[in-house]
XYZ file of C-alpha atoms in Angstrom:
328
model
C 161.080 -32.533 74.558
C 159.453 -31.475 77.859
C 159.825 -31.365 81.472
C 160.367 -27.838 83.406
C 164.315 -28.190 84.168
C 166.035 -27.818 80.817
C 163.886 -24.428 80.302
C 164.480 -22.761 83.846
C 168.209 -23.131 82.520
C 167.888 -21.376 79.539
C 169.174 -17.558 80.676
C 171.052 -15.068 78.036
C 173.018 -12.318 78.337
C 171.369 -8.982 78.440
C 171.177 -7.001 75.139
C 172.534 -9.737 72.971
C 169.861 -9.338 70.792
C 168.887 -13.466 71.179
C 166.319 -15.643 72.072
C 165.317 -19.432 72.469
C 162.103 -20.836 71.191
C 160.227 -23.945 71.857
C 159.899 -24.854 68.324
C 156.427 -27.287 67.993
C 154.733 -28.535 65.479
C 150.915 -28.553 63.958
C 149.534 -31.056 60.735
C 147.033 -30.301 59.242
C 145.431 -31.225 55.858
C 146.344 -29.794 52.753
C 143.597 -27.815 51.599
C 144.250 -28.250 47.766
C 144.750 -32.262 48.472
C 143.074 -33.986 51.212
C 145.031 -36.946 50.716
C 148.598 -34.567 51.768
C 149.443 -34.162 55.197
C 151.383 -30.914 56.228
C 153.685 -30.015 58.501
C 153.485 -26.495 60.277
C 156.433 -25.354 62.294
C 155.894 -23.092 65.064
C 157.828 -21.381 67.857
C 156.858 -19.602 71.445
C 159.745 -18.105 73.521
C 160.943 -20.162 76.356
C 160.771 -17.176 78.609
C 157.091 -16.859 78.550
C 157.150 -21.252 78.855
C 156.797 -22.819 82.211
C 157.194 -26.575 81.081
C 155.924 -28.977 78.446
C 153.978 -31.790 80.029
C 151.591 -35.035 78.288
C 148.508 -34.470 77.565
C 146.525 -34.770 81.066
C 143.152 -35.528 81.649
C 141.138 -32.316 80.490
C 137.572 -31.387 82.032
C 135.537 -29.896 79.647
C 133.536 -26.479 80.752
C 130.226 -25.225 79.505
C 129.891 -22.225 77.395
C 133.998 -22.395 76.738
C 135.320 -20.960 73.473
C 135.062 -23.064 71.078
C 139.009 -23.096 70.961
C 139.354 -24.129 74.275
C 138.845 -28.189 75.205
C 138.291 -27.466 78.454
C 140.383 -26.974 81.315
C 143.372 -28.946 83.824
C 144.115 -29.335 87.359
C 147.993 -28.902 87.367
C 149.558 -29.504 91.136
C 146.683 -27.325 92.400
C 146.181 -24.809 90.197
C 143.581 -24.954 87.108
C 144.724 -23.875 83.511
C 142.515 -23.333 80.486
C 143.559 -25.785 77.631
C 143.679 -24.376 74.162
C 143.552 -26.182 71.172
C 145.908 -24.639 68.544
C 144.484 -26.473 65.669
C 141.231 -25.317 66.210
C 142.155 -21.853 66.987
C 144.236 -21.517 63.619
C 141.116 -23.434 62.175
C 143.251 -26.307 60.469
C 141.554 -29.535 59.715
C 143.743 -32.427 61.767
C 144.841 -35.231 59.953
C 143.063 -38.676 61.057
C 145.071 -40.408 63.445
C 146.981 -37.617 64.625
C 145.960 -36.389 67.740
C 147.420 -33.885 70.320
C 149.870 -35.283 72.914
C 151.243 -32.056 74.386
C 150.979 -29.421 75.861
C 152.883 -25.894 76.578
C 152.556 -24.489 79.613
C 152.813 -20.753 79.488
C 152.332 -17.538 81.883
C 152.390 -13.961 80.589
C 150.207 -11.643 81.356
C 149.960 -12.740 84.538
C 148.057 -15.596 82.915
C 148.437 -19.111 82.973
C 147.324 -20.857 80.047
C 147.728 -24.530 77.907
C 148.563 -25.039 74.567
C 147.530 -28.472 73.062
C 150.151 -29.416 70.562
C 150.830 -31.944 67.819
C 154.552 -32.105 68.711
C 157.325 -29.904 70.594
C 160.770 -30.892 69.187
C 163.449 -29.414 70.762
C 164.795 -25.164 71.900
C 166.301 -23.400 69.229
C 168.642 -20.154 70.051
C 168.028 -17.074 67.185
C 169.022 -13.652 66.724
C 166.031 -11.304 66.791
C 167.209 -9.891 64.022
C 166.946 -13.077 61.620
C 162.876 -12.825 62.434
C 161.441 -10.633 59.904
C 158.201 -9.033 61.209
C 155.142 -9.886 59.246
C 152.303 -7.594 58.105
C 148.689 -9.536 57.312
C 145.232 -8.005 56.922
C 143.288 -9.189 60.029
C 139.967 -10.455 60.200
C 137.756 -12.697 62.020
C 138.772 -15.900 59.690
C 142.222 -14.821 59.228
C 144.364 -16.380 61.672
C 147.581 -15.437 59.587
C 147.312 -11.989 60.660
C 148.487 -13.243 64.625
C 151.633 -14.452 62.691
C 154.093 -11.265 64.382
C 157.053 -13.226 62.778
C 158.885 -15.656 60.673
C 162.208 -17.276 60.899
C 163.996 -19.204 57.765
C 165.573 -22.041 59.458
C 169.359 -22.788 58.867
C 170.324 -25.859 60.501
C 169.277 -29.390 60.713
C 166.565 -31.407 58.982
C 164.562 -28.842 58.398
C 166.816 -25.994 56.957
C 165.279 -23.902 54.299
C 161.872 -23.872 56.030
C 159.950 -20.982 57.775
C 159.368 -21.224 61.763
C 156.357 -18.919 62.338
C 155.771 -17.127 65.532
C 152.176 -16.589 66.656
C 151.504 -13.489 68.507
C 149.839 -15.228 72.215
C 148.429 -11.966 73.192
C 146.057 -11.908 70.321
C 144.735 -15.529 71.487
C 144.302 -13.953 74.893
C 142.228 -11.315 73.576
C 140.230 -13.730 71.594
C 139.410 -15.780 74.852
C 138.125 -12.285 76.549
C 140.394 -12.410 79.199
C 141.534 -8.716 78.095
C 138.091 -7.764 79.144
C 138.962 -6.497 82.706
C 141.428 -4.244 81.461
C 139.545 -2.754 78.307
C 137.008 -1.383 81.107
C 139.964 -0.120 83.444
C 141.263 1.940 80.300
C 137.690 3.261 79.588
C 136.746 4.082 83.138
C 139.875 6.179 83.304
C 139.029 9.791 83.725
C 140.141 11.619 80.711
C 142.806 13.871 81.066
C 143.909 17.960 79.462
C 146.429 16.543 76.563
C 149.873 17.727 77.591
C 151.541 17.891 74.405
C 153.856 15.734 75.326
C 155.014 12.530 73.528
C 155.212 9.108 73.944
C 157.138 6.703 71.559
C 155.215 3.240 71.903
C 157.293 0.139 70.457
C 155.304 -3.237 70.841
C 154.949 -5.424 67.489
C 151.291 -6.860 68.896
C 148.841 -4.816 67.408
C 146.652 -5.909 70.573
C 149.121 -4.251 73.061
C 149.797 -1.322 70.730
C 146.124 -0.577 70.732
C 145.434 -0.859 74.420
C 148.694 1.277 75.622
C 147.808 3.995 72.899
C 143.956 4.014 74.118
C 145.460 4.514 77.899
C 148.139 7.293 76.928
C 145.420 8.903 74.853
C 143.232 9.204 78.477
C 145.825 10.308 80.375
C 146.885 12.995 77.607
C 149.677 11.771 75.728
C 150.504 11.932 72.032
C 151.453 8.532 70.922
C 154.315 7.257 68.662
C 154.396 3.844 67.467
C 156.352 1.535 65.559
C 156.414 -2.115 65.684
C 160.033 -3.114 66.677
C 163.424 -1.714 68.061
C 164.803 -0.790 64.428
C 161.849 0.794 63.749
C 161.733 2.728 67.029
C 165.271 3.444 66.872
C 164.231 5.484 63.558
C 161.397 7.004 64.650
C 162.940 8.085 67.834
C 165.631 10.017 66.000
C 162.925 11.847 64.077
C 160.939 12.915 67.040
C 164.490 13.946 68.721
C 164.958 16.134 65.531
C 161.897 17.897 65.293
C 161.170 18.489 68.638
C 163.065 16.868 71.450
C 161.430 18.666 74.257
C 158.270 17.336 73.771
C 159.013 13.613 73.812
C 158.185 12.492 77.098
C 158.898 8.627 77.226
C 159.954 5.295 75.961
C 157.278 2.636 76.090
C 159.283 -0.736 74.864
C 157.994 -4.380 74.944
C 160.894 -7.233 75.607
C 159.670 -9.623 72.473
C 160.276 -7.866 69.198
C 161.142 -9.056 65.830
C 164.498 -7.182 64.338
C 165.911 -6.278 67.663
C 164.101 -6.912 70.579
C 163.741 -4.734 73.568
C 166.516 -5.108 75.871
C 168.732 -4.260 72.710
C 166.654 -1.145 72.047
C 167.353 0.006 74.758
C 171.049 -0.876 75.231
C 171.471 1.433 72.081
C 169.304 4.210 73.882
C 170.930 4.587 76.571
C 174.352 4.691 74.903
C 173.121 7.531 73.002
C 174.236 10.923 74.835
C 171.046 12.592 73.091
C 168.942 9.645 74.237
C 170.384 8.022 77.402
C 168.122 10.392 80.119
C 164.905 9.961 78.736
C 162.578 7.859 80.618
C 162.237 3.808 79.588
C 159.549 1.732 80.835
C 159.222 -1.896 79.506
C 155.935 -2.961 79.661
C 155.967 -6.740 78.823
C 153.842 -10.304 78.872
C 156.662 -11.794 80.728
C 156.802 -11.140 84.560
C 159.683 -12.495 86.852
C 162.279 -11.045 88.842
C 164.464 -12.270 85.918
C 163.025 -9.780 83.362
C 162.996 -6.945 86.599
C 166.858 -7.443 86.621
C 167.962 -7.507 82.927
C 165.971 -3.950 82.725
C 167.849 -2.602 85.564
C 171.210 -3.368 84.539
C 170.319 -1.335 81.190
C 169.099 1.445 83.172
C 165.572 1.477 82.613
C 162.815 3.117 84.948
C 160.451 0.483 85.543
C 159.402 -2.598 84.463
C 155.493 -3.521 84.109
C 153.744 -6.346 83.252
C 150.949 -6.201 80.687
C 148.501 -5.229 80.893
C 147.326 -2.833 84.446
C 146.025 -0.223 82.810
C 146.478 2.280 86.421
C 149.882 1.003 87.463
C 151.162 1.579 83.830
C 150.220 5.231 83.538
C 151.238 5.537 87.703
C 154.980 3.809 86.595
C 155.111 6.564 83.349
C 154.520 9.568 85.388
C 156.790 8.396 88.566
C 159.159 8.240 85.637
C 158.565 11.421 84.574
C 158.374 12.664 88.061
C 162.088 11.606 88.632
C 163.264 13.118 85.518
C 162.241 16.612 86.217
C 163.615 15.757 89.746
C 166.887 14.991 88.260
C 166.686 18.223 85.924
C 165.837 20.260 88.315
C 168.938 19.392 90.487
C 171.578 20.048 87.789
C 170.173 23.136 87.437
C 170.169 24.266 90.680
């Protein structure tokens, strides 16, 4: 599978609580017999892919990480290559190489994935994906697994698709840096008292919107998808509605994914007026337009640490604007 058309196609309805992923594939030798070859399946969602392309020539730079093979020149603009093998620290197979590779953008960040294999889109409810909880550690690339999929259909029904959590590679490269600075340079704010219920399942993003909300004041709620928000949301209604400030919802979520979240928000009469912001990997005017038809406030691309916390408190600003005038 590759080429760019077939994925600019690929457009579902808002709040249907579905997604398409490039499923790909990684071998890699068995470590309990060297002599078995074995076959990891993988998926990305096509929203965050540009296009799949051959492997092109790849320059290598000095000092890289040692994950990354170097870097491409693609119609004018140059993209860092990463090897997936060698960031999930597999040992290859002899003879198999890496002919692909997945061209992505979130973030605001172009990057390469070197691949074994992609093999063709698959469409799956969000809520089929069961979110996966791993220890972390510096050898433990199972804990960027954010969630697994038993496949149904086809030759390879009965199996597990795993999807890697991106974000956590991006980190890994440094290219967080920038904005790890921007949240510590922030001026630390009074705390307010105020709530804000944070639903991202990457621990990476989770950490760096709780360290900015922290700075600016904020209590922070978190939970790791939109069933779990859902839950904790009607808990923090309960016990003290007044106080919770904001919705802070990613688009990519195991169980039920963002736009669905919020769908069930804002059909809530309890829930609908409190402020949404989805604060997401995936930019586009696509994205911009799904959020509006729900009703959300704004939409903001990971990860600006400033123009988040400026989007939250225009947010916030409106509300008591809108308060205020069915009062008076």
């Amino acid at each position: 599978m590759s080429g760019k058309t077939e994925i600019e196609n690929l457009v579902l309805q808002v709040g249907t609580n579905q997604m398409e992923l490039v499923d790909f594939r990684i071998f890699q030798v068995d470590k309990n017999n060297p002599d078995k070859v074995m076959e990891g399946i993988y998926g990305v969602n096509v929203a965050k892919v540009i296009e799949i392309i051959k492997l092109p020539e790849i320059t290598p730079v000095p000092n890289a990480n040692p994950f990354q093979d170097g870097v491409v020149n693609l119609r004018g603009i140059v993209i860092p290559i990463i090897n997936l093998a060698r960031w999930m620290r597999v040992t290859e197979p002899p003879g198999i190489t890496s002919s692909q590779v997945i061209v992505t953008e979130f973030s605001n960040i172009r990057l390469g994935f070197l691949v074994h294999q992609s093999v063709q889109i698959r469409r799956v409810s969000w809520k089929d994906i069961v979110p996966i909880n791993l220890p972390s550690s510096a050898t433990n690339k199972d804990s960027s697994v954010v969630g697994t999929i038993k496949l149904a259909e086809g030759p390879d029904a009965g199996r597990v698709l795993l999807i890697l959590d991106f974000e956590s590679i991006v980190e890994e490269m440094g290219l967080y840096s920038r904005q790890e600075h921007d949240i510590e340079s922030l001026p630390k704010q009074e705390p307010t008292g105020k709530i804000v219920l944070v639903v991202d399942d990457s621990g990476v993003a989770r950490n760096m919107i709780s360290k900015a909300l922290d700075k600016d004041g904020y209590r922070v709620a978190l939970a790791r998808n939109g069933e779990e928000g859902l839950a904790l949301l009607g808990q923090l209604w309960a016990k003290s509605p007044e106080n919770l400030a904001a919705i802070i919802s990613d688009v990519e979520m195991p169980v039920m994914d963002g736009y669905s979240f919020v769908r069930k928000i804002k059909e809530n009469p309890n829930w609908k007026n409190i402020p949404v912001i989805m604060n997401s990997s995936m930019s586009g005017t696509e994205n911009l337009r799904k959020g509006r038809e729900l009703g959300i406030e704004e939409y903001v691309v990971k990860f600006e640490p400033q123009r988040f916390l400026e989007a939250l408190n225009a947010a916030m600003a409106r509300r008591r604007e809108r308060t205020e005038a069915l009062k008076g």
